[in-house]
Amino acid sequence: MIDKSSPIPVYYQLKEDILKKIREGVWKVGQCIDSERELSENYGVSRMTIRQALGELVQEGILVREKGKGTFVCEPKVKQKDMMSFSEIIKRTGRTLETKVIEFNKIPTPEDLTDTFSFEEVYKINRNRIVDGECIANEVVYIPSDYCGFINEEKLKGSLYKILEEFGYSVEYSESSIKAVIMDETNKKIFGVDEQVPLLQIIGKTINSDGKVLFVEEATYRSDKYILEVNILRREGKLK
């Protein structure tokens, strides 16, 4: 299973084999995998190599360590690290996405958005994003009706990015603020849960290459089901 003569590092081979076992159901979600000692004996590698492989899988949210109990397989999480729509993320992971439109109305532009949009009316879109039968995201979006012409609830079950592209707008980047929020009764109803679960709220503007704000979104995610990776690049000469 491990080729020590290969140019591929041993810890990486081990990590990939553990991932393969998880995919094949040898170790299922919530199940404790073999101990470090057992893995070391089975693979014929050092405990340090085992720890390195397991450490990366823990960082990636594949495994979780519980002190005094062992290392367990985590429930798969939706993971976003690039600029792409939620629909695209789910499609890439091979999971099933259902979008339930809670509200879809044309309304006067809210006062707090008049500096962002110079239009009298905007669409207000409230959607639940349901992955494999479980709601993990609620999105409230404000988008000028002039940007996307005629749309209906059926279209809103897909990607907003795709709708905008059909009307000649290409998403370039987003500006967002991220914060943790407390689960209240409204959120319990939205996510269909009775217990407290951690939530992550992202409020952002999605912008095209001309600097035009295409839509404003307030999205709330179950952070036990969704991971947002933020990559910050330091550019030489830009920071002082």
mmCIF file of C-alpha atoms in Angstrom:
data_model
loop_
_atom_site.group_PDB
_atom_site.id
_atom_site.type_symbol
_atom_site.label_atom_id
_atom_site.label_comp_id
_atom_site.label_asym_id
_atom_site.label_seq_id
_atom_site.Cartn_x
_atom_site.Cartn_y
_atom_site.Cartn_z
ATOM 1 C CA MET A 1 0.000 0.000 0.000
ATOM 2 C CA ILE A 2 2.896 2.364 0.752
ATOM 3 C CA ASP A 3 5.778 2.591 -1.726
ATOM 4 C CA LYS A 4 8.742 3.979 0.204
ATOM 5 C CA SER A 5 10.829 4.184 -2.969
ATOM 6 C CA SER A 6 8.295 6.479 -4.638
ATOM 7 C CA PRO A 7 9.062 10.209 -5.045
ATOM 8 C CA ILE A 8 5.596 10.843 -3.537
ATOM 9 C CA PRO A 9 6.040 11.490 0.213
ATOM 10 C CA VAL A 10 5.028 8.568 2.413
ATOM 11 C CA TYR A 11 2.688 10.702 4.554
ATOM 12 C CA TYR A 12 0.843 11.827 1.392
ATOM 13 C CA GLN A 13 0.431 8.232 0.164
ATOM 14 C CA LEU A 14 -0.936 7.345 3.581
ATOM 15 C CA LYS A 15 -3.317 10.306 3.563
ATOM 16 C CA GLU A 16 -4.668 9.339 0.134
ATOM 17 C CA ASP A 17 -5.185 5.739 1.218
ATOM 18 C CA ILE A 18 -7.122 6.842 4.303
ATOM 19 C CA LEU A 19 -9.278 9.071 2.087
ATOM 20 C CA LYS A 20 -9.874 6.123 -0.240
ATOM 21 C CA LYS A 21 -11.017 3.965 2.677
ATOM 22 C CA ILE A 22 -13.439 6.698 3.781
ATOM 23 C CA ARG A 23 -14.845 7.039 0.241
ATOM 24 C CA GLU A 24 -15.271 3.270 -0.014
ATOM 25 C CA GLY A 25 -17.073 3.122 3.330
ATOM 26 C CA VAL A 26 -14.416 1.182 5.258
ATOM 27 C CA TRP A 27 -14.712 4.005 7.813
ATOM 28 C CA LYS A 28 -18.112 5.708 7.810
ATOM 29 C CA VAL A 29 -19.197 9.136 9.089
ATOM 30 C CA GLY A 30 -19.048 9.192 12.880
ATOM 31 C CA GLN A 31 -16.898 6.055 13.057
ATOM 32 C CA CYS A 32 -13.564 5.940 14.885
ATOM 33 C CA ILE A 33 -10.700 4.993 12.570
ATOM 34 C CA ASP A 34 -7.750 2.815 13.623
ATOM 35 C CA SER A 35 -5.475 4.189 16.329
ATOM 36 C CA GLU A 36 -2.064 5.689 15.507
ATOM 37 C CA ARG A 37 -0.422 2.497 16.809
ATOM 38 C CA GLU A 38 -2.628 0.274 14.618
ATOM 39 C CA LEU A 39 -2.069 2.458 11.551
ATOM 40 C CA SER A 40 1.683 2.457 12.182
ATOM 41 C CA GLU A 41 1.738 -1.339 12.371
ATOM 42 C CA ASN A 42 -0.607 -1.870 9.402
ATOM 43 C CA TYR A 43 1.232 0.511 7.071
ATOM 44 C CA GLY A 44 4.750 -0.131 8.378
ATOM 45 C CA VAL A 45 5.516 3.556 8.909
ATOM 46 C CA SER A 46 6.458 5.676 11.910
ATOM 47 C CA ARG A 47 3.953 7.219 14.322
ATOM 48 C CA MET A 48 5.262 10.660 13.293
ATOM 49 C CA THR A 49 4.309 9.963 9.654
ATOM 50 C CA ILE A 50 0.861 8.831 10.814
ATOM 51 C CA ARG A 51 0.417 12.029 12.810
ATOM 52 C CA GLN A 52 1.394 14.180 9.824
ATOM 53 C CA ALA A 53 -1.163 12.491 7.545
ATOM 54 C CA LEU A 54 -3.924 12.591 10.158
ATOM 55 C CA GLY A 55 -3.078 16.202 11.025
ATOM 56 C CA GLU A 56 -3.695 17.334 7.453
ATOM 57 C CA LEU A 57 -6.980 15.417 7.286
ATOM 58 C CA VAL A 58 -8.085 17.090 10.526
ATOM 59 C CA GLN A 59 -7.174 20.529 9.126
ATOM 60 C CA GLU A 60 -9.183 19.764 5.975
ATOM 61 C CA GLY A 61 -12.246 18.819 8.012
ATOM 62 C CA ILE A 62 -12.190 15.154 6.984
ATOM 63 C CA LEU A 63 -11.359 13.864 10.455
ATOM 64 C CA VAL A 64 -11.813 15.163 13.983
ATOM 65 C CA ARG A 65 -9.834 14.213 17.097
ATOM 66 C CA GLU A 66 -11.655 13.661 20.386
ATOM 67 C CA LYS A 67 -9.340 13.606 23.383
ATOM 68 C CA GLY A 68 -9.332 10.261 25.121
ATOM 69 C CA LYS A 69 -11.589 8.688 22.493
ATOM 70 C CA GLY A 70 -9.800 8.635 19.145
ATOM 71 C CA THR A 71 -10.028 10.060 15.636
ATOM 72 C CA PHE A 72 -13.402 10.074 13.915
ATOM 73 C CA VAL A 73 -14.686 10.580 10.358
ATOM 74 C CA CYS A 74 -16.497 13.920 10.017
ATOM 75 C CA GLU A 75 -19.718 14.528 8.181
ATOM 76 C CA PRO A 76 -18.885 16.000 4.738
ATOM 77 C CA LYS A 77 -19.042 19.808 4.644
ATOM 78 C CA VAL A 78 -19.663 22.142 1.736
ATOM 79 C CA LYS A 79 -16.313 23.841 1.197
ATOM 80 C CA GLN A 80 -15.855 27.127 -0.654
ATOM 81 C CA LYS A 81 -12.450 28.571 -1.405
ATOM 82 C CA ASP A 82 -12.889 30.120 -4.850
ATOM 83 C CA MET A 83 -15.180 32.733 -6.381
ATOM 84 C CA MET A 84 -18.059 30.585 -7.576
ATOM 85 C CA SER A 85 -21.769 30.255 -7.049
ATOM 86 C CA PHE A 86 -23.242 27.963 -4.413
ATOM 87 C CA SER A 87 -24.796 25.912 -7.229
ATOM 88 C CA GLU A 88 -21.357 25.354 -8.783
ATOM 89 C CA ILE A 89 -19.838 24.314 -5.451
ATOM 90 C CA ILE A 90 -22.480 21.642 -4.857
ATOM 91 C CA LYS A 91 -22.273 20.416 -8.459
ATOM 92 C CA ARG A 92 -18.510 19.888 -8.113
ATOM 93 C CA THR A 93 -18.940 17.836 -4.950
ATOM 94 C CA GLY A 94 -21.485 15.544 -6.622
ATOM 95 C CA ARG A 95 -24.126 16.218 -3.991
ATOM 96 C CA THR A 96 -27.809 17.009 -4.549
ATOM 97 C CA LEU A 97 -28.950 20.642 -4.367
ATOM 98 C CA GLU A 98 -32.534 21.824 -4.032
ATOM 99 C CA THR A 99 -33.419 25.520 -3.918
ATOM 100 C CA LYS A 100 -36.636 26.568 -2.208
ATOM 101 C CA VAL A 101 -37.773 30.125 -2.981
ATOM 102 C CA ILE A 102 -39.278 31.607 0.202
ATOM 103 C CA GLU A 103 -39.901 35.118 -1.136
ATOM 104 C CA PHE A 104 -39.665 36.723 -4.565
ATOM 105 C CA ASN A 105 -40.982 40.264 -4.946
ATOM 106 C CA LYS A 106 -40.213 43.528 -6.697
ATOM 107 C CA ILE A 107 -39.946 46.192 -3.983
ATOM 108 C CA PRO A 108 -38.885 49.857 -3.673
ATOM 109 C CA THR A 109 -35.127 50.017 -3.158
ATOM 110 C CA PRO A 110 -34.500 49.876 0.621
ATOM 111 C CA GLU A 111 -33.158 53.126 2.023
ATOM 112 C CA ASP A 112 -29.897 51.539 3.150
ATOM 113 C CA LEU A 113 -29.226 50.426 -0.458
ATOM 114 C CA THR A 114 -29.929 53.730 -2.251
ATOM 115 C CA ASP A 115 -26.222 54.587 -2.224
ATOM 116 C CA THR A 116 -25.480 51.226 -3.860
ATOM 117 C CA PHE A 117 -28.252 51.105 -6.466
ATOM 118 C CA SER A 118 -29.556 54.093 -8.437
ATOM 119 C CA PHE A 119 -32.797 52.296 -9.257
ATOM 120 C CA GLU A 120 -36.243 52.833 -7.786
ATOM 121 C CA GLU A 121 -37.017 49.126 -7.599
ATOM 122 C CA VAL A 122 -35.128 45.922 -6.898
ATOM 123 C CA TYR A 123 -35.998 42.270 -6.689
ATOM 124 C CA LYS A 124 -35.917 40.844 -3.176
ATOM 125 C CA ILE A 125 -35.126 37.126 -3.308
ATOM 126 C CA ASN A 126 -35.152 34.886 -0.241
ATOM 127 C CA ARG A 127 -34.002 31.308 -0.865
ATOM 128 C CA ASN A 128 -33.194 28.238 1.184
ATOM 129 C CA ARG A 129 -30.376 26.062 -0.163
ATOM 130 C CA ILE A 130 -30.973 22.418 0.656
ATOM 131 C CA VAL A 131 -28.134 19.918 0.243
ATOM 132 C CA ASP A 132 -28.914 16.199 0.341
ATOM 133 C CA GLY A 133 -32.265 16.981 1.947
ATOM 134 C CA GLU A 134 -30.886 19.285 4.662
ATOM 135 C CA CYS A 135 -31.087 23.101 4.660
ATOM 136 C CA ILE A 136 -27.591 24.499 5.140
ATOM 137 C CA ALA A 137 -27.981 28.040 3.780
ATOM 138 C CA ASN A 138 -30.482 30.886 3.616
ATOM 139 C CA GLU A 139 -29.832 33.681 1.128
ATOM 140 C CA VAL A 140 -31.546 37.075 0.955
ATOM 141 C CA VAL A 141 -30.557 38.890 -2.237
ATOM 142 C CA TYR A 142 -31.330 42.371 -3.560
ATOM 143 C CA ILE A 143 -30.767 42.834 -7.293
ATOM 144 C CA PRO A 144 -31.975 45.610 -9.631
ATOM 145 C CA SER A 145 -34.698 44.299 -11.937
ATOM 146 C CA ASP A 146 -33.035 46.208 -14.805
ATOM 147 C CA TYR A 147 -30.033 43.874 -14.572
ATOM 148 C CA CYS A 148 -31.876 40.630 -15.168
ATOM 149 C CA GLY A 149 -35.081 41.483 -17.019
ATOM 150 C CA PHE A 150 -37.782 38.900 -16.595
ATOM 151 C CA ILE A 151 -37.060 36.164 -14.115
ATOM 152 C CA ASN A 152 -39.389 33.807 -12.294
ATOM 153 C CA GLU A 153 -39.221 31.406 -9.363
ATOM 154 C CA GLU A 154 -38.223 28.530 -11.641
ATOM 155 C CA LYS A 155 -35.132 30.398 -12.834
ATOM 156 C CA LEU A 156 -34.252 31.263 -9.234
ATOM 157 C CA LYS A 157 -33.855 27.578 -8.430
ATOM 158 C CA GLY A 158 -30.551 27.769 -10.315
ATOM 159 C CA SER A 159 -27.499 30.024 -10.158
ATOM 160 C CA LEU A 160 -27.835 33.812 -9.963
ATOM 161 C CA TYR A 161 -24.432 34.047 -11.632
ATOM 162 C CA LYS A 162 -25.805 32.151 -14.622
ATOM 163 C CA ILE A 163 -28.891 34.369 -14.807
ATOM 164 C CA LEU A 164 -26.689 37.481 -14.843
ATOM 165 C CA GLU A 165 -24.425 35.985 -17.502
ATOM 166 C CA GLU A 166 -27.482 35.438 -19.720
ATOM 167 C CA PHE A 167 -28.080 39.201 -19.544
ATOM 168 C CA GLY A 168 -24.460 40.067 -20.340
ATOM 169 C CA TYR A 169 -23.044 40.547 -16.842
ATOM 170 C CA SER A 170 -19.948 38.687 -15.686
ATOM 171 C CA VAL A 171 -19.098 38.373 -11.994
ATOM 172 C CA GLU A 172 -15.555 39.539 -11.234
ATOM 173 C CA TYR A 173 -15.219 39.628 -7.441
ATOM 174 C CA SER A 174 -17.068 40.201 -4.188
ATOM 175 C CA GLU A 175 -16.598 42.341 -1.079
ATOM 176 C CA SER A 176 -17.874 40.642 2.056
ATOM 177 C CA SER A 177 -17.978 40.883 5.823
ATOM 178 C CA ILE A 178 -18.194 37.692 7.867
ATOM 179 C CA LYS A 179 -19.522 37.224 11.378
ATOM 180 C CA ALA A 180 -20.869 34.554 13.691
ATOM 181 C CA VAL A 181 -24.549 34.821 14.604
ATOM 182 C CA ILE A 182 -26.618 33.253 17.362
ATOM 183 C CA MET A 183 -29.302 30.740 16.486
ATOM 184 C CA ASP A 184 -32.706 32.276 17.300
ATOM 185 C CA GLU A 185 -36.258 31.015 16.830
ATOM 186 C CA THR A 186 -36.450 32.461 13.310
ATOM 187 C CA ASN A 187 -33.286 30.643 12.267
ATOM 188 C CA LYS A 188 -34.461 27.427 13.898
ATOM 189 C CA LYS A 189 -37.548 27.603 11.684
ATOM 190 C CA ILE A 190 -35.514 28.415 8.567
ATOM 191 C CA PHE A 191 -33.070 25.549 9.081
ATOM 192 C CA GLY A 192 -35.627 23.119 10.472
ATOM 193 C CA VAL A 193 -33.778 22.364 13.709
ATOM 194 C CA ASP A 194 -34.739 22.338 17.384
ATOM 195 C CA GLU A 195 -31.263 22.571 18.873
ATOM 196 C CA GLN A 196 -28.602 25.280 18.789
ATOM 197 C CA VAL A 197 -26.256 24.954 15.809
ATOM 198 C CA PRO A 198 -23.430 27.368 14.875
ATOM 199 C CA LEU A 199 -24.214 29.905 12.167
ATOM 200 C CA LEU A 200 -22.008 32.006 9.902
ATOM 201 C CA GLN A 201 -23.366 35.134 8.225
ATOM 202 C CA ILE A 202 -21.784 36.686 5.151
ATOM 203 C CA ILE A 203 -22.955 40.095 3.955
ATOM 204 C CA GLY A 204 -21.502 41.008 0.609
ATOM 205 C CA LYS A 205 -21.620 42.884 -2.662
ATOM 206 C CA THR A 206 -21.002 40.998 -5.911
ATOM 207 C CA ILE A 207 -19.277 43.166 -8.503
ATOM 208 C CA ASN A 208 -18.446 42.998 -12.224
ATOM 209 C CA SER A 209 -15.228 44.042 -13.999
ATOM 210 C CA ASP A 210 -16.503 47.623 -14.400
ATOM 211 C CA GLY A 211 -16.926 48.004 -10.662
ATOM 212 C CA LYS A 212 -20.720 47.839 -10.880
ATOM 213 C CA VAL A 213 -22.470 46.207 -7.926
ATOM 214 C CA LEU A 214 -24.654 43.475 -9.414
ATOM 215 C CA PHE A 215 -26.373 42.383 -6.232
ATOM 216 C CA VAL A 216 -26.213 42.600 -2.466
ATOM 217 C CA GLU A 217 -26.588 39.418 -0.455
ATOM 218 C CA GLU A 218 -27.054 38.477 3.172
ATOM 219 C CA ALA A 219 -26.375 34.753 3.446
ATOM 220 C CA THR A 220 -26.558 32.670 6.606
ATOM 221 C CA TYR A 221 -24.892 29.248 6.686
ATOM 222 C CA ARG A 222 -24.782 26.387 9.128
ATOM 223 C CA SER A 223 -21.079 26.492 9.909
ATOM 224 C CA ASP A 224 -21.145 22.865 11.027
ATOM 225 C CA LYS A 225 -22.012 22.060 7.390
ATOM 226 C CA TYR A 226 -20.149 24.784 5.471
ATOM 227 C CA ILE A 227 -16.512 25.893 5.399
ATOM 228 C CA LEU A 228 -15.384 29.182 3.866
ATOM 229 C CA GLU A 229 -11.661 29.405 3.127
ATOM 230 C CA VAL A 230 -10.242 32.917 2.835
ATOM 231 C CA ASN A 231 -6.943 33.298 0.993
ATOM 232 C CA ILE A 232 -5.107 36.561 1.629
ATOM 233 C CA LEU A 233 -2.274 37.464 -0.722
ATOM 234 C CA ARG A 234 0.488 39.830 0.348
ATOM 235 C CA ARG A 235 1.650 41.835 -2.653
ATOM 236 C CA GLU A 236 5.147 43.249 -2.472
ATOM 237 C CA GLY A 237 5.235 47.026 -2.537
ATOM 238 C CA LYS A 238 1.551 47.338 -1.641
ATOM 239 C CA LEU A 239 1.907 47.063 2.124
ATOM 240 C CA LYS A 240 3.817 49.570 4.228
#
